[in-house]
Amino acid sequence: MKKTGLWAATLLFSCALLAACSPALNWRTIQLKDAPLQALLPCDAQTASRPVELGLGQVPLSVVGCEAQGATYAVSHFAVAEPARAAEALTFWQQAVLAQLKSADGVATRLNVKGDGPWVPKGALNLPQSLRITFEGLGPRGQKVVGHGLWFARLEGSGARLYHAVIYADKAMPAEAELFFSGLQLQ
């Protein structure tokens, strides 16, 4: 799988495998089964996992998420054996996500909205790549897509676990993004 394969796998898991979720916003806290993180989701969550090529080698990417009111909510994560590679992996992951939503410039446009910037939850590694970004571009069918995404990492045993939380919709959803992101709690 090429660089863009990681994001494509995440989006496919998020959209195709999670399409059976309830359309109403009914926020609930879930504990990820295979990672020390609680998440707040607005619908019944579905999970999926599969190996993807990251550039650091193949990693087992896990995704939990759902669709509600035309938006996809997802939290993805994987572990790396070398914590020193966490920053590099987060940078790659951000670039891969932004490269998937094309714009006139070739990659998604960062919108720089209120709340964007450094985002380091309690217990996470304090890395410059721990970011919250709002972006827009065109999806695979040429439709407008706005994304609210954040990335962070945490030491886990002798390695590190990397996380990406995202909302994909046809318009900005700042209130939903604030609630979704504030509900992410490392355990």
PDB file of C-alpha atoms in Angstrom:
ATOM      1  CA  MET A   1       0.000   0.000   0.000  1.00  0.00           C
ATOM      2  CA  LYS A   2       1.402   3.406  -0.933  1.00  0.00           C
ATOM      3  CA  LYS A   3       1.558   6.526   1.280  1.00  0.00           C
ATOM      4  CA  THR A   4      -2.057   7.381   0.578  1.00  0.00           C
ATOM      5  CA  GLY A   5      -3.122   3.861   1.442  1.00  0.00           C
ATOM      6  CA  LEU A   6      -3.220   4.588   5.164  1.00  0.00           C
ATOM      7  CA  TRP A   7      -5.757   7.373   4.770  1.00  0.00           C
ATOM      8  CA  ALA A   8      -7.703   5.444   2.153  1.00  0.00           C
ATOM      9  CA  ALA A   9      -7.926   2.465   4.492  1.00  0.00           C
ATOM     10  CA  THR A  10      -9.099   4.731   7.302  1.00  0.00           C
ATOM     11  CA  LEU A  11     -11.730   6.383   5.110  1.00  0.00           C
ATOM     12  CA  LEU A  12     -12.914   3.058   3.713  1.00  0.00           C
ATOM     13  CA  PHE A  13     -13.238   1.632   7.209  1.00  0.00           C
ATOM     14  CA  SER A  14     -14.968   4.780   8.368  1.00  0.00           C
ATOM     15  CA  CYS A  15     -17.430   5.032   5.510  1.00  0.00           C
ATOM     16  CA  ALA A  16     -18.029   1.578   4.092  1.00  0.00           C
ATOM     17  CA  LEU A  17     -17.745  -0.602   7.165  1.00  0.00           C
ATOM     18  CA  LEU A  18     -19.433   1.860   9.498  1.00  0.00           C
ATOM     19  CA  ALA A  19     -22.402   2.758   7.313  1.00  0.00           C
ATOM     20  CA  ALA A  20     -24.869   0.847   9.498  1.00  0.00           C
ATOM     21  CA  CYS A  21     -24.693   3.411  12.337  1.00  0.00           C
ATOM     22  CA  SER A  22     -27.700   5.335  13.565  1.00  0.00           C
ATOM     23  CA  PRO A  23     -28.263   8.714  11.832  1.00  0.00           C
ATOM     24  CA  ALA A  24     -29.261  10.552  15.049  1.00  0.00           C
ATOM     25  CA  LEU A  25     -26.724  12.229  17.321  1.00  0.00           C
ATOM     26  CA  ASN A  26     -26.788  10.253  20.524  1.00  0.00           C
ATOM     27  CA  TRP A  27     -23.438  10.918  22.211  1.00  0.00           C
ATOM     28  CA  ARG A  28     -21.972   8.091  24.281  1.00  0.00           C
ATOM     29  CA  THR A  29     -18.570   7.291  25.775  1.00  0.00           C
ATOM     30  CA  ILE A  30     -16.848   4.136  24.594  1.00  0.00           C
ATOM     31  CA  GLN A  31     -13.622   2.477  25.699  1.00  0.00           C
ATOM     32  CA  LEU A  32     -11.495   1.312  22.793  1.00  0.00           C
ATOM     33  CA  LYS A  33     -10.982  -2.440  23.166  1.00  0.00           C
ATOM     34  CA  ASP A  34      -7.417  -2.521  21.911  1.00  0.00           C
ATOM     35  CA  ALA A  35      -6.035   0.841  23.098  1.00  0.00           C
ATOM     36  CA  PRO A  36      -6.051   2.848  26.338  1.00  0.00           C
ATOM     37  CA  LEU A  37      -8.406   5.567  25.097  1.00  0.00           C
ATOM     38  CA  GLN A  38     -11.988   6.574  25.780  1.00  0.00           C
ATOM     39  CA  ALA A  39     -13.854   8.335  22.991  1.00  0.00           C
ATOM     40  CA  LEU A  40     -17.154  10.177  22.795  1.00  0.00           C
ATOM     41  CA  LEU A  41     -19.105   9.241  19.661  1.00  0.00           C
ATOM     42  CA  PRO A  42     -22.533  10.448  18.478  1.00  0.00           C
ATOM     43  CA  CYS A  43     -23.754   7.037  17.301  1.00  0.00           C
ATOM     44  CA  ASP A  44     -23.256   3.295  17.719  1.00  0.00           C
ATOM     45  CA  ALA A  45     -19.627   2.527  16.969  1.00  0.00           C
ATOM     46  CA  GLN A  46     -18.341  -0.182  14.690  1.00  0.00           C
ATOM     47  CA  THR A  47     -14.750  -1.406  14.621  1.00  0.00           C
ATOM     48  CA  ALA A  48     -12.400  -2.724  11.976  1.00  0.00           C
ATOM     49  CA  SER A  49      -8.697  -3.417  11.632  1.00  0.00           C
ATOM     50  CA  ARG A  50      -6.255  -4.447   8.962  1.00  0.00           C
ATOM     51  CA  PRO A  51      -2.560  -4.172   8.228  1.00  0.00           C
ATOM     52  CA  VAL A  52      -1.452  -1.132   6.205  1.00  0.00           C
ATOM     53  CA  GLU A  53       1.938  -0.037   4.902  1.00  0.00           C
ATOM     54  CA  LEU A  54       3.100   3.095   6.695  1.00  0.00           C
ATOM     55  CA  GLY A  55       6.614   3.646   5.443  1.00  0.00           C
ATOM     56  CA  LEU A  56       7.893   2.392   8.802  1.00  0.00           C
ATOM     57  CA  GLY A  57       6.736  -1.049   7.750  1.00  0.00           C
ATOM     58  CA  GLN A  58       3.359  -2.701   7.969  1.00  0.00           C
ATOM     59  CA  VAL A  59       1.242  -1.686  10.977  1.00  0.00           C
ATOM     60  CA  PRO A  60      -2.079  -3.085  12.243  1.00  0.00           C
ATOM     61  CA  LEU A  61      -4.396  -0.069  11.882  1.00  0.00           C
ATOM     62  CA  SER A  62      -7.535  -0.218  14.045  1.00  0.00           C
ATOM     63  CA  VAL A  63     -10.528   2.062  13.495  1.00  0.00           C
ATOM     64  CA  VAL A  64     -13.627   2.700  15.569  1.00  0.00           C
ATOM     65  CA  GLY A  65     -16.302   5.039  14.323  1.00  0.00           C
ATOM     66  CA  CYS A  66     -19.721   5.664  12.925  1.00  0.00           C
ATOM     67  CA  GLU A  67     -21.824   7.862  10.645  1.00  0.00           C
ATOM     68  CA  ALA A  68     -24.422  10.321  11.911  1.00  0.00           C
ATOM     69  CA  GLN A  69     -26.321  13.099  10.144  1.00  0.00           C
ATOM     70  CA  GLY A  70     -24.141  12.842   7.033  1.00  0.00           C
ATOM     71  CA  ALA A  71     -20.815  12.972   8.892  1.00  0.00           C
ATOM     72  CA  THR A  72     -18.273  10.243   9.567  1.00  0.00           C
ATOM     73  CA  TYR A  73     -16.638  10.162  13.011  1.00  0.00           C
ATOM     74  CA  ALA A  74     -13.594   7.912  13.438  1.00  0.00           C
ATOM     75  CA  VAL A  75     -10.677   7.227  15.744  1.00  0.00           C
ATOM     76  CA  SER A  76      -7.758   5.281  14.265  1.00  0.00           C
ATOM     77  CA  HIS A  77      -4.667   4.024  16.008  1.00  0.00           C
ATOM     78  CA  PHE A  78      -1.642   1.774  15.714  1.00  0.00           C
ATOM     79  CA  ALA A  79       1.507   1.023  17.689  1.00  0.00           C
ATOM     80  CA  VAL A  80       5.120   1.609  16.694  1.00  0.00           C
ATOM     81  CA  ALA A  81       7.962  -0.296  18.318  1.00  0.00           C
ATOM     82  CA  GLU A  82      10.307   2.706  18.404  1.00  0.00           C
ATOM     83  CA  PRO A  83       8.937   5.741  20.269  1.00  0.00           C
ATOM     84  CA  ALA A  84      11.554   7.926  18.563  1.00  0.00           C
ATOM     85  CA  ARG A  85       9.676   7.347  15.278  1.00  0.00           C
ATOM     86  CA  ALA A  86       6.342   8.662  16.606  1.00  0.00           C
ATOM     87  CA  ALA A  87       6.894  12.229  15.355  1.00  0.00           C
ATOM     88  CA  GLU A  88       7.886  11.000  11.892  1.00  0.00           C
ATOM     89  CA  ALA A  89       4.859   8.705  11.725  1.00  0.00           C
ATOM     90  CA  LEU A  90       2.461  11.486  12.800  1.00  0.00           C
ATOM     91  CA  THR A  91       3.887  13.777  10.103  1.00  0.00           C
ATOM     92  CA  PHE A  92       3.403  11.084   7.474  1.00  0.00           C
ATOM     93  CA  TRP A  93      -0.134  10.379   8.652  1.00  0.00           C
ATOM     94  CA  GLN A  94      -1.082  14.076   8.455  1.00  0.00           C
ATOM     95  CA  GLN A  95       0.406  14.416   4.974  1.00  0.00           C
ATOM     96  CA  ALA A  96      -1.357  11.268   3.764  1.00  0.00           C
ATOM     97  CA  VAL A  97      -4.753  12.511   4.996  1.00  0.00           C
ATOM     98  CA  LEU A  98      -4.328  15.974   3.476  1.00  0.00           C
ATOM     99  CA  ALA A  99      -3.073  14.533   0.167  1.00  0.00           C
ATOM    100  CA  GLN A 100      -6.259  12.489  -0.273  1.00  0.00           C
ATOM    101  CA  LEU A 101      -8.566  15.509  -0.448  1.00  0.00           C
ATOM    102  CA  LYS A 102      -7.483  17.280  -3.598  1.00  0.00           C
ATOM    103  CA  SER A 103      -7.776  21.007  -4.191  1.00  0.00           C
ATOM    104  CA  ALA A 104      -6.486  23.422  -6.788  1.00  0.00           C
ATOM    105  CA  ASP A 105      -3.082  23.229  -5.050  1.00  0.00           C
ATOM    106  CA  GLY A 106      -3.037  19.433  -5.139  1.00  0.00           C
ATOM    107  CA  VAL A 107      -3.707  18.783  -1.436  1.00  0.00           C
ATOM    108  CA  ALA A 108      -6.439  19.728   0.997  1.00  0.00           C
ATOM    109  CA  THR A 109      -6.561  23.352   2.068  1.00  0.00           C
ATOM    110  CA  ARG A 110      -5.935  24.012   5.760  1.00  0.00           C
ATOM    111  CA  LEU A 111      -8.655  26.345   7.022  1.00  0.00           C
ATOM    112  CA  ASN A 112      -6.936  27.543  10.237  1.00  0.00           C
ATOM    113  CA  VAL A 113     -10.095  27.889  12.308  1.00  0.00           C
ATOM    114  CA  LYS A 114     -10.454  28.606  16.018  1.00  0.00           C
ATOM    115  CA  GLY A 115      -9.087  25.696  18.058  1.00  0.00           C
ATOM    116  CA  ASP A 116      -6.618  24.529  15.395  1.00  0.00           C
ATOM    117  CA  GLY A 117      -2.973  24.202  16.345  1.00  0.00           C
ATOM    118  CA  PRO A 118      -1.037  22.230  18.953  1.00  0.00           C
ATOM    119  CA  TRP A 119      -3.171  19.629  20.724  1.00  0.00           C
ATOM    120  CA  VAL A 120      -1.530  17.503  23.401  1.00  0.00           C
ATOM    121  CA  PRO A 121      -3.983  15.666  25.640  1.00  0.00           C
ATOM    122  CA  LYS A 122      -3.050  14.762  29.207  1.00  0.00           C
ATOM    123  CA  GLY A 123      -0.724  11.764  29.101  1.00  0.00           C
ATOM    124  CA  ALA A 124       0.329  12.228  25.446  1.00  0.00           C
ATOM    125  CA  LEU A 125       3.813  12.862  24.119  1.00  0.00           C
ATOM    126  CA  ASN A 126       4.513  16.579  23.748  1.00  0.00           C
ATOM    127  CA  LEU A 127       5.398  16.537  20.045  1.00  0.00           C
ATOM    128  CA  PRO A 128       5.149  19.408  17.534  1.00  0.00           C
ATOM    129  CA  GLN A 129       3.198  16.966  15.322  1.00  0.00           C
ATOM    130  CA  SER A 130       0.408  16.676  17.928  1.00  0.00           C
ATOM    131  CA  LEU A 131      -2.008  18.900  16.051  1.00  0.00           C
ATOM    132  CA  ARG A 132      -5.615  19.775  15.462  1.00  0.00           C
ATOM    133  CA  ILE A 133      -6.279  20.773  11.847  1.00  0.00           C
ATOM    134  CA  THR A 134      -9.433  21.764   9.955  1.00  0.00           C
ATOM    135  CA  PHE A 135      -9.145  21.194   6.217  1.00  0.00           C
ATOM    136  CA  GLU A 136     -11.226  20.955   3.051  1.00  0.00           C
ATOM    137  CA  GLY A 137     -10.866  19.479  -0.368  1.00  0.00           C
ATOM    138  CA  LEU A 138     -12.563  17.196  -2.816  1.00  0.00           C
ATOM    139  CA  GLY A 139     -13.403  13.603  -1.984  1.00  0.00           C
ATOM    140  CA  PRO A 140     -13.001  10.615  -4.310  1.00  0.00           C
ATOM    141  CA  ARG A 141     -16.234  11.422  -6.174  1.00  0.00           C
ATOM    142  CA  GLY A 142     -15.407  15.121  -6.543  1.00  0.00           C
ATOM    143  CA  GLN A 143     -17.654  16.161  -3.651  1.00  0.00           C
ATOM    144  CA  LYS A 144     -16.648  18.856  -1.143  1.00  0.00           C
ATOM    145  CA  VAL A 145     -15.299  17.354   2.092  1.00  0.00           C
ATOM    146  CA  VAL A 146     -14.454  19.266   5.264  1.00  0.00           C
ATOM    147  CA  GLY A 147     -12.338  17.460   7.815  1.00  0.00           C
ATOM    148  CA  HIS A 148     -11.705  18.178  11.473  1.00  0.00           C
ATOM    149  CA  GLY A 149      -8.701  16.074  12.436  1.00  0.00           C
ATOM    150  CA  LEU A 150      -6.255  15.652  15.235  1.00  0.00           C
ATOM    151  CA  TRP A 151      -3.195  13.517  15.751  1.00  0.00           C
ATOM    152  CA  PHE A 152      -1.256  12.608  18.886  1.00  0.00           C
ATOM    153  CA  ALA A 153       0.903   9.837  20.363  1.00  0.00           C
ATOM    154  CA  ARG A 154       1.498   8.246  23.728  1.00  0.00           C
ATOM    155  CA  LEU A 155       4.197   6.017  25.158  1.00  0.00           C
ATOM    156  CA  GLU A 156       2.930   2.470  25.562  1.00  0.00           C
ATOM    157  CA  GLY A 157       5.241  -0.118  27.052  1.00  0.00           C
ATOM    158  CA  SER A 158       8.540   0.068  25.191  1.00  0.00           C
ATOM    159  CA  GLY A 159       6.852   1.596  22.121  1.00  0.00           C
ATOM    160  CA  ALA A 160       4.315   4.278  21.297  1.00  0.00           C
ATOM    161  CA  ARG A 161       0.701   4.297  20.141  1.00  0.00           C
ATOM    162  CA  LEU A 162      -0.369   6.873  17.550  1.00  0.00           C
ATOM    163  CA  TYR A 163      -3.910   8.206  17.293  1.00  0.00           C
ATOM    164  CA  HIS A 164      -5.919  10.081  14.664  1.00  0.00           C
ATOM    165  CA  ALA A 165      -9.454  11.314  15.339  1.00  0.00           C
ATOM    166  CA  VAL A 166     -11.435  12.828  12.488  1.00  0.00           C
ATOM    167  CA  ILE A 167     -14.829  14.055  11.351  1.00  0.00           C
ATOM    168  CA  TYR A 168     -15.539  14.093   7.599  1.00  0.00           C
ATOM    169  CA  ALA A 169     -18.603  16.015   6.426  1.00  0.00           C
ATOM    170  CA  ASP A 170     -19.793  18.250   3.596  1.00  0.00           C
ATOM    171  CA  LYS A 171     -19.525  21.348   5.811  1.00  0.00           C
ATOM    172  CA  ALA A 172     -17.603  22.546   8.859  1.00  0.00           C
ATOM    173  CA  MET A 173     -18.902  21.153  12.142  1.00  0.00           C
ATOM    174  CA  PRO A 174     -17.004  23.119  14.825  1.00  0.00           C
ATOM    175  CA  ALA A 175     -19.400  22.408  17.713  1.00  0.00           C
ATOM    176  CA  GLU A 176     -19.438  18.676  16.991  1.00  0.00           C
ATOM    177  CA  ALA A 177     -15.653  18.639  16.566  1.00  0.00           C
ATOM    178  CA  GLU A 178     -15.170  20.378  19.915  1.00  0.00           C
ATOM    179  CA  LEU A 179     -17.387  17.842  21.681  1.00  0.00           C
ATOM    180  CA  PHE A 180     -15.846  14.865  19.858  1.00  0.00           C
ATOM    181  CA  PHE A 181     -12.254  15.916  20.534  1.00  0.00           C
ATOM    182  CA  SER A 182     -12.864  16.931  24.145  1.00  0.00           C
ATOM    183  CA  GLY A 183     -14.254  13.431  24.736  1.00  0.00           C
ATOM    184  CA  LEU A 184     -10.923  11.750  23.895  1.00  0.00           C
ATOM    185  CA  GLN A 185      -9.348  10.659  27.168  1.00  0.00           C
ATOM    186  CA  LEU A 186      -6.168   8.618  27.443  1.00  0.00           C
ATOM    187  CA  GLN A 187      -6.450   5.964  30.171  1.00  0.00           C
TER     188      GLN A 187
END
